Short mmCIF file of N, CA and C and ligand atoms in Angstrom, two decimals:
data_model
loop_
_atom_site.label_atom_id
_atom_site.label_comp_id
_atom_site.label_asym_id
_atom_site.label_seq_id
_atom_site.Cartn_x
_atom_site.Cartn_y
_atom_site.Cartn_z
N MET F 1 46.29 58.70 19.86
CA MET F 1 47.79 57.93 20.51
C MET F 1 48.77 58.31 19.77
N LEU F 2 49.87 57.63 20.82
CA LEU F 2 51.16 57.59 19.79
C LEU F 2 51.32 56.36 18.68
N ASP F 3 51.15 56.74 17.94
CA ASP F 3 51.67 55.56 16.63
C ASP F 3 53.15 54.83 17.38
N LYS F 4 53.37 53.77 16.78
CA LYS F 4 54.37 52.44 17.58
C LYS F 4 56.18 53.11 16.87
N GLU F 5 55.67 53.76 15.96
CA GLU F 5 57.02 54.21 15.60
C GLU F 5 57.91 55.19 16.55
N LEU F 6 58.69 54.97 17.62
CA LEU F 6 59.18 55.60 18.37
C LEU F 6 59.83 56.34 18.34
N ASN F 7 60.05 57.75 17.98
CA ASN F 7 61.25 58.48 17.57
C ASN F 7 61.45 59.61 18.30
N ILE F 8 62.27 59.29 19.56
CA ILE F 8 62.64 60.40 20.60
C ILE F 8 64.28 60.72 20.27
N THR F 9 64.39 62.08 19.75
CA THR F 9 65.92 62.23 20.17
C THR F 9 66.88 62.26 21.56
N ASP F 10 67.60 62.11 21.69
CA ASP F 10 68.55 62.35 22.77
C ASP F 10 68.06 63.83 23.73
N ALA F 11 68.24 64.39 23.24
CA ALA F 11 67.26 65.91 24.01
C ALA F 11 66.00 65.63 24.43
N GLU F 12 65.35 64.79 23.65
CA GLU F 12 64.18 64.73 24.24
C GLU F 12 63.83 63.64 25.20
N TRP F 13 64.62 62.93 25.03
CA TRP F 13 64.87 62.18 26.11
C TRP F 13 64.92 63.03 27.29
N ARG F 14 66.09 63.57 27.72
CA ARG F 14 66.24 64.55 28.76
C ARG F 14 64.79 65.44 29.36
N ILE F 15 63.94 65.61 28.44
CA ILE F 15 62.82 66.60 28.96
C ILE F 15 61.30 65.40 29.35
N MET F 16 61.56 64.20 28.88
CA MET F 16 60.62 63.01 28.66
C MET F 16 61.01 63.06 30.51
N ARG F 17 62.15 62.18 30.47
CA ARG F 17 63.05 61.68 31.94
C ARG F 17 62.40 62.81 32.81
N VAL F 18 62.39 64.06 33.00
CA VAL F 18 61.85 64.94 33.72
C VAL F 18 60.53 65.21 34.15
N ILE F 19 59.81 64.93 33.13
CA ILE F 19 58.07 64.72 32.98
C ILE F 19 57.92 63.70 33.76
N TRP F 20 58.63 62.62 33.01
CA TRP F 20 57.79 61.20 33.97
C TRP F 20 58.34 61.37 35.24
N THR F 21 59.49 61.74 35.91
CA THR F 21 59.83 61.84 37.19
C THR F 21 58.70 62.44 38.13
N LEU F 22 58.72 63.91 37.53
CA LEU F 22 57.72 65.07 37.88
C LEU F 22 56.05 64.59 38.33
N ASP F 23 55.52 63.78 37.23
CA ASP F 23 54.49 63.30 36.64
C ASP F 23 53.75 64.33 35.66
N THR F 24 53.56 65.70 35.97
CA THR F 24 53.63 67.01 35.00
C THR F 24 54.48 68.00 35.58
N ALA F 25 54.85 68.65 34.55
CA ALA F 25 55.62 69.49 34.84
C ALA F 25 55.01 71.17 33.72
N THR F 26 55.61 71.88 34.45
CA THR F 26 55.30 73.27 33.63
C THR F 26 57.08 73.68 32.89
N SER F 27 56.89 74.42 31.86
CA SER F 27 58.11 74.57 31.25
C SER F 27 58.83 75.48 32.27
N ARG F 28 58.18 76.18 33.31
CA ARG F 28 59.55 77.03 34.12
C ARG F 28 60.38 76.02 35.20
N GLU F 29 59.18 74.92 35.25
CA GLU F 29 59.79 73.47 36.00
C GLU F 29 60.92 73.29 35.16
N LEU F 30 60.72 72.88 34.13
CA LEU F 30 61.46 72.18 33.10
C LEU F 30 63.10 73.01 32.82
N THR F 31 62.97 74.28 32.59
CA THR F 31 63.80 75.08 32.51
C THR F 31 64.91 75.33 33.85
N ASN F 32 63.93 75.26 35.14
CA ASN F 32 64.81 75.04 36.46
C ASN F 32 65.70 73.71 36.52
N VAL F 33 65.24 72.55 36.18
CA VAL F 33 65.94 71.91 36.47
C VAL F 33 66.99 71.50 34.82
N LEU F 34 66.52 71.70 33.92
CA LEU F 34 67.07 71.49 32.73
C LEU F 34 68.35 72.73 32.58
N GLY F 35 67.62 73.62 32.49
CA GLY F 35 68.50 75.07 32.17
C GLY F 35 69.95 75.07 33.32
N GLU F 36 69.89 74.05 34.61
CA GLU F 36 71.03 74.31 35.71
C GLU F 36 71.98 72.88 35.14
N SER F 37 71.19 71.71 34.82
CA SER F 37 72.50 70.23 34.54
C SER F 37 72.43 69.94 32.95
N MET F 38 71.79 71.11 32.39
CA MET F 38 72.44 70.89 30.79
C MET F 38 72.70 72.25 30.33
N ASP F 39 72.48 73.49 30.94
CA ASP F 39 72.73 74.34 30.29
C ASP F 39 71.80 74.33 28.92
N TRP F 40 70.80 74.50 29.22
CA TRP F 40 70.40 74.88 28.16
C TRP F 40 68.83 75.76 28.42
N LYS F 41 68.89 76.96 27.33
CA LYS F 41 68.38 77.90 27.17
C LYS F 41 66.56 77.74 27.26
N PRO F 42 66.08 78.61 27.77
CA PRO F 42 64.35 78.45 28.03
C PRO F 42 63.93 78.16 26.17
N ALA F 43 64.40 79.10 25.37
CA ALA F 43 63.84 78.76 23.88
C ALA F 43 64.04 77.20 23.58
N THR F 44 65.32 76.84 23.88
CA THR F 44 65.64 75.29 23.60
C THR F 44 64.68 74.55 24.26
N ILE F 45 64.40 74.89 25.49
CA ILE F 45 63.48 74.18 26.09
C ILE F 45 61.91 73.99 25.13
N LYS F 46 61.45 75.48 25.23
CA LYS F 46 60.53 75.56 24.21
C LYS F 46 60.15 74.61 22.92
N THR F 47 61.17 74.88 22.54
CA THR F 47 61.67 74.18 21.20
C THR F 47 61.15 72.62 21.10
N LEU F 48 61.93 71.88 22.11
CA LEU F 48 61.86 70.52 22.42
C LEU F 48 60.40 69.90 22.88
N LEU F 49 59.53 70.69 23.58
CA LEU F 49 58.79 70.73 23.94
C LEU F 49 57.42 70.60 22.95
N ARG F 50 57.37 71.75 22.17
CA ARG F 50 56.56 71.92 21.07
C ARG F 50 57.01 70.74 20.17
N ARG F 51 58.17 69.80 19.48
CA ARG F 51 58.29 68.98 18.85
C ARG F 51 57.46 67.95 19.76
N LEU F 52 57.74 67.39 21.06
CA LEU F 52 57.38 66.34 21.53
C LEU F 52 55.44 66.38 22.22
N THR F 53 55.35 67.71 21.80
CA THR F 53 53.91 67.89 21.36
C THR F 53 53.51 67.42 20.23
N ASP F 54 53.88 68.05 18.80
CA ASP F 54 53.38 67.91 17.82
C ASP F 54 53.32 66.01 17.53
N LYS F 55 54.70 65.03 18.30
CA LYS F 55 54.85 63.89 17.97
C LYS F 55 53.82 63.03 18.61
N LYS F 56 52.96 63.71 19.71
CA LYS F 56 51.86 63.77 20.21
C LYS F 56 52.66 62.49 21.58
N ILE F 57 53.99 63.03 22.00
CA ILE F 57 54.40 62.05 23.29
C ILE F 57 54.28 62.48 24.68
N ILE F 58 54.09 64.18 24.17
CA ILE F 58 53.27 64.87 25.39
C ILE F 58 52.13 65.19 24.83
N GLU F 59 51.67 66.11 26.09
CA GLU F 59 50.29 66.41 25.84
C GLU F 59 50.36 68.11 26.73
N ALA F 60 50.15 69.22 26.32
CA ALA F 60 50.08 71.01 27.18
C ALA F 60 48.49 71.19 27.28
N HIS F 61 48.41 71.11 28.71
CA HIS F 61 47.09 71.44 29.10
C HIS F 61 47.49 73.24 29.75
N LYS F 62 46.65 74.27 29.22
CA LYS F 62 46.59 75.29 29.53
C LYS F 62 46.46 75.53 31.16
N ASP F 63 46.95 76.24 31.66
CA ASP F 63 46.26 76.61 33.24
C ASP F 63 46.71 78.41 33.76
N GLY F 64 45.90 79.29 33.54
CA GLY F 64 46.27 80.43 33.59
C GLY F 64 46.62 80.61 32.63
N ASN F 65 48.18 81.27 32.53
CA ASN F 65 48.83 81.89 32.24
C ASN F 65 50.17 80.90 31.59
N LYS F 66 50.01 79.68 31.97
CA LYS F 66 50.96 78.63 31.69
C LYS F 66 50.24 77.81 31.19
N PHE F 67 51.51 76.89 30.88
CA PHE F 67 51.37 75.79 30.29
C PHE F 67 51.44 74.44 31.11
N ILE F 68 50.66 72.94 31.17
CA ILE F 68 51.26 72.15 32.23
C ILE F 68 51.54 70.88 30.98
N TYR F 69 52.74 70.44 30.95
CA TYR F 69 52.84 69.18 30.44
C TYR F 69 52.87 67.93 30.74
N THR F 70 52.37 66.69 30.52
CA THR F 70 52.00 65.64 30.91
C THR F 70 52.21 64.24 29.60
N ALA F 71 53.04 63.14 30.17
CA ALA F 71 53.52 62.30 29.15
C ALA F 71 52.06 61.48 28.80
N ASN F 72 52.23 61.02 27.83
CA ASN F 72 51.50 60.57 26.77
C ASN F 72 51.23 58.95 26.95
N ILE F 73 53.05 58.43 27.22
CA ILE F 73 53.36 57.12 27.03
C ILE F 73 53.97 56.68 28.35
N ALA F 74 54.25 55.86 29.07
CA ALA F 74 54.94 55.32 30.26
C ALA F 74 56.35 55.17 29.88
N GLU F 75 56.95 55.09 31.03
CA GLU F 75 58.39 55.40 30.69
C GLU F 75 58.46 53.74 30.31
N ASN F 76 58.14 52.92 31.24
CA ASN F 76 58.61 51.38 30.72
C ASN F 76 58.01 51.16 29.51
N GLU F 77 57.22 51.54 29.03
CA GLU F 77 56.44 51.36 27.16
C GLU F 77 57.17 52.10 26.54
N THR F 78 58.49 53.32 26.83
CA THR F 78 59.17 53.74 25.73
C THR F 78 60.56 53.31 26.06
N ILE F 79 60.88 52.99 26.91
CA ILE F 79 62.09 52.28 27.16
C ILE F 79 62.14 50.98 26.14
N ASP F 80 60.77 50.15 26.54
CA ASP F 80 60.68 48.60 25.70
C ASP F 80 60.62 48.80 24.25
N LEU F 81 59.60 50.25 23.45
CA LEU F 81 60.32 50.22 22.23
C LEU F 81 61.19 51.06 21.67
N ALA F 82 61.86 51.67 22.46
CA ALA F 82 63.40 52.22 22.48
C ALA F 82 63.92 50.89 22.16
N SER F 83 64.43 50.16 23.31
CA SER F 83 64.96 49.01 22.76
C SER F 83 64.75 48.04 21.51
N GLN F 84 63.56 47.95 21.36
CA GLN F 84 62.76 46.99 20.15
C GLN F 84 63.33 47.73 18.88
N LYS F 85 63.29 48.56 19.18
CA LYS F 85 63.53 49.57 17.97
C LYS F 85 64.92 49.57 17.35
N PHE F 86 66.33 49.54 18.80
CA PHE F 86 67.64 49.43 18.28
C PHE F 86 67.60 47.65 18.03
N PHE F 87 67.11 47.07 18.45
CA PHE F 87 67.40 45.58 17.91
C PHE F 87 66.58 45.54 16.73
N ASN F 88 65.87 46.29 16.43
CA ASN F 88 65.20 45.80 15.08
C ASN F 88 66.41 46.25 13.98
N GLN F 89 67.33 47.22 14.32
CA GLN F 89 68.36 47.54 13.55
C GLN F 89 69.39 46.89 13.24
N VAL F 90 70.10 45.81 13.72
CA VAL F 90 70.93 45.63 14.39
C VAL F 90 70.89 43.84 13.60
N CYS F 91 71.20 43.32 12.58
CA CYS F 91 71.24 42.06 12.04
C CYS F 91 70.76 41.09 13.41
N ALA F 92 69.67 39.90 13.03
CA ALA F 92 69.06 38.91 13.76
C ALA F 92 70.22 38.29 14.72
N ARG F 93 70.89 38.24 13.45
CA ARG F 93 72.04 37.41 14.46
C ARG F 93 73.20 37.34 15.09
N LYS F 94 72.68 38.99 15.68
CA LYS F 94 73.96 39.94 16.37
C LYS F 94 72.94 40.17 17.64
N VAL F 95 71.63 40.00 17.62
CA VAL F 95 70.97 40.03 18.85
C VAL F 95 71.37 39.60 20.61
N GLY F 96 71.66 38.00 20.08
CA GLY F 96 71.89 37.46 21.46
C GLY F 96 73.82 37.97 21.95
N SER F 97 74.36 38.28 21.14
CA SER F 97 75.57 38.47 21.46
C SER F 97 75.40 40.28 22.27
N ALA F 98 73.91 40.82 21.54
CA ALA F 98 74.68 41.99 21.99
C ALA F 98 73.64 42.25 23.47
N ILE F 99 72.86 41.06 23.74
CA ILE F 99 72.05 40.64 24.90
C ILE F 99 73.10 40.66 26.04
N THR F 100 73.85 39.71 25.40
CA THR F 100 74.54 39.05 26.73
C THR F 100 75.88 40.81 26.95
N ASN F 101 76.49 41.15 25.82
CA ASN F 101 76.61 42.35 26.06
C ASN F 101 76.09 43.50 27.27
N LEU F 102 75.03 43.50 27.01
CA LEU F 102 74.38 44.22 27.76
C LEU F 102 74.32 44.12 29.45
N ILE F 103 74.27 42.80 29.41
CA ILE F 103 73.56 41.80 30.94
C ILE F 103 75.45 42.45 31.27
N ASP F 104 76.78 42.13 30.33
CA ASP F 104 78.13 41.94 31.25
C ASP F 104 78.00 43.29 31.98
N GLU F 105 77.72 44.79 30.92
CA GLU F 105 77.67 46.09 31.12
C GLU F 105 77.22 46.25 32.00
N SER F 106 75.71 46.50 32.16
CA SER F 106 75.08 46.34 33.22
C SER F 106 74.56 46.42 34.35
N GLU F 107 74.43 47.15 35.67
CA GLU F 107 74.27 47.43 36.86
C GLU F 107 73.01 46.68 37.27
N LEU F 108 73.03 45.40 38.27
CA LEU F 108 71.87 44.71 38.27
C LEU F 108 71.73 44.31 39.52
N THR F 109 70.33 44.44 39.97
CA THR F 109 70.31 44.02 41.66
C THR F 109 70.13 42.57 41.25
N GLN F 110 69.62 41.86 42.63
CA GLN F 110 69.66 40.40 42.57
C GLN F 110 68.06 40.14 41.99
N ASP F 111 67.30 41.43 42.10
CA ASP F 111 66.25 41.29 41.27
C ASP F 111 65.61 41.24 39.97
N ASP F 112 67.07 41.62 39.71
CA ASP F 112 66.84 42.00 38.22
C ASP F 112 67.30 40.79 37.60
N ILE F 113 68.11 39.96 38.09
CA ILE F 113 69.08 38.85 38.11
C ILE F 113 68.15 37.95 38.01
N ASP F 114 67.21 37.95 38.82
CA ASP F 114 66.18 36.57 39.26
C ASP F 114 64.98 36.34 37.93
N LYS F 115 64.82 38.07 37.54
CA LYS F 115 63.87 38.23 36.23
C LYS F 115 64.34 37.70 34.78
N ILE F 116 65.64 38.31 34.76
CA ILE F 116 66.44 37.14 33.70
C ILE F 116 66.24 36.16 33.46
N GLN F 117 67.13 35.66 34.53
CA GLN F 117 67.21 34.04 34.53
C GLN F 117 65.52 33.54 34.51
N SER F 118 64.65 34.23 35.01
CA SER F 118 63.18 33.34 35.09
C SER F 118 62.67 33.33 33.16
N ALA F 119 63.22 34.54 32.84
CA ALA F 119 62.95 35.17 31.47
C ALA F 119 63.61 34.14 29.98
N LEU F 120 64.75 33.26 31.01
CA LEU F 120 65.82 32.78 29.71
C LEU F 120 65.30 31.18 30.28
N ASN F 121 64.60 31.03 31.21
CA ASN F 121 64.57 29.62 31.75
C ASN F 121 63.21 29.41 30.41
N LYS F 122 62.18 30.32 30.74
CA LYS F 122 60.74 30.38 29.72
C LYS F 122 61.57 29.92 28.49
N LYS F 123 62.41 30.60 27.78
CA LYS F 123 62.97 30.97 26.58
C LYS F 123 62.69 29.52 25.80
N VAL F 124 61.82 29.55 24.64
CA VAL F 124 62.60 28.77 23.63
C VAL F 124 63.00 28.56 22.82
N PRO F 125 64.12 27.83 22.53
CA PRO F 125 65.34 28.40 21.20
C PRO F 125 64.72 28.31 20.08
N VAL F 126 65.45 28.95 18.89
CA VAL F 126 64.88 28.35 17.61
C VAL F 126 66.24 27.97 17.06
N GLU F 127 65.84 26.93 15.78
CA GLU F 127 67.27 25.99 15.49
C GLU F 127 68.25 26.47 15.11
N ASP F 128 67.33 28.08 14.47
CA ASP F 128 68.89 28.88 13.30
C ASP F 128 68.36 30.22 12.81
N ILE F 129 68.94 31.21 13.25
CA ILE F 129 68.54 32.75 13.07
C ILE F 129 68.96 33.11 11.49
N GLU F 130 68.26 33.62 10.71
CA GLU F 130 68.50 33.80 9.13
C GLU F 130 69.10 35.12 9.38
N CYS F 131 70.40 35.98 8.97
CA CYS F 131 71.10 36.59 8.34
C CYS F 131 70.11 37.93 7.84
N ASN F 132 69.91 38.91 8.23
CA ASN F 132 69.56 39.96 7.55
C ASN F 132 70.52 41.44 7.01
N CYS F 133 71.65 40.80 7.11
CA CYS F 133 72.12 41.59 6.53
C CYS F 133 72.52 41.65 4.86
N ILE F 134 73.42 42.84 4.26
CA ILE F 134 73.13 42.65 2.70
C ILE F 134 74.03 41.47 2.35
N PRO F 135 73.27 40.22 1.36
CA PRO F 135 73.45 39.37 1.00
C PRO F 135 75.02 39.42 0.63
N GLY F 136 75.96 38.07 1.05
CA GLY F 136 77.02 38.30 0.56
C GLY F 136 78.33 38.52 1.04
N LYS F 137 77.64 40.04 2.00
CA LYS F 137 78.74 41.08 2.27
C LYS F 137 78.85 41.21 3.81
N CYS F 138 78.73 39.99 4.56
CA CYS F 138 78.91 39.99 5.60
C CYS F 138 79.43 38.88 6.27
N ASP F 139 80.01 38.63 7.21
CA ASP F 139 80.37 37.52 7.51
C ASP F 139 79.77 36.65 8.89
N CYS F 140 78.37 36.88 9.19
CA CYS F 140 77.67 36.29 10.25
C CYS F 140 77.30 35.09 9.66
ZN1 ZN X 1 74.15 39.27 9.03
#
């Protein structure tokens, strides 16, 4: 199983988006989609597929003379892990304004807005958030 330390590069995300959309993908299918949209050579796609397989993010099954790739992790779970990873990298005191900015900058349906509002209604505020920047070097 995948460890919780998600480590996917921008290029690997491109591959994953195709695999999640198609459910299973052969390297030929990936080359068709990404060769055109990203102008990637088959060798580039093979390298990315090998890295993703090494990281156990995807699995390769041999079928005749080709490999079929499937994701080991769901798209939603990956998005959640990537967002958590990002928010772990910023000062705890700046998370609130980063979330506000994300909401400002995002296109949201009424359903999305209802979900966000209901999450906010249930959220219990804390008294204070400790700054975790370098001591004395920030003005949070
Ligand atoms: Zn800080």
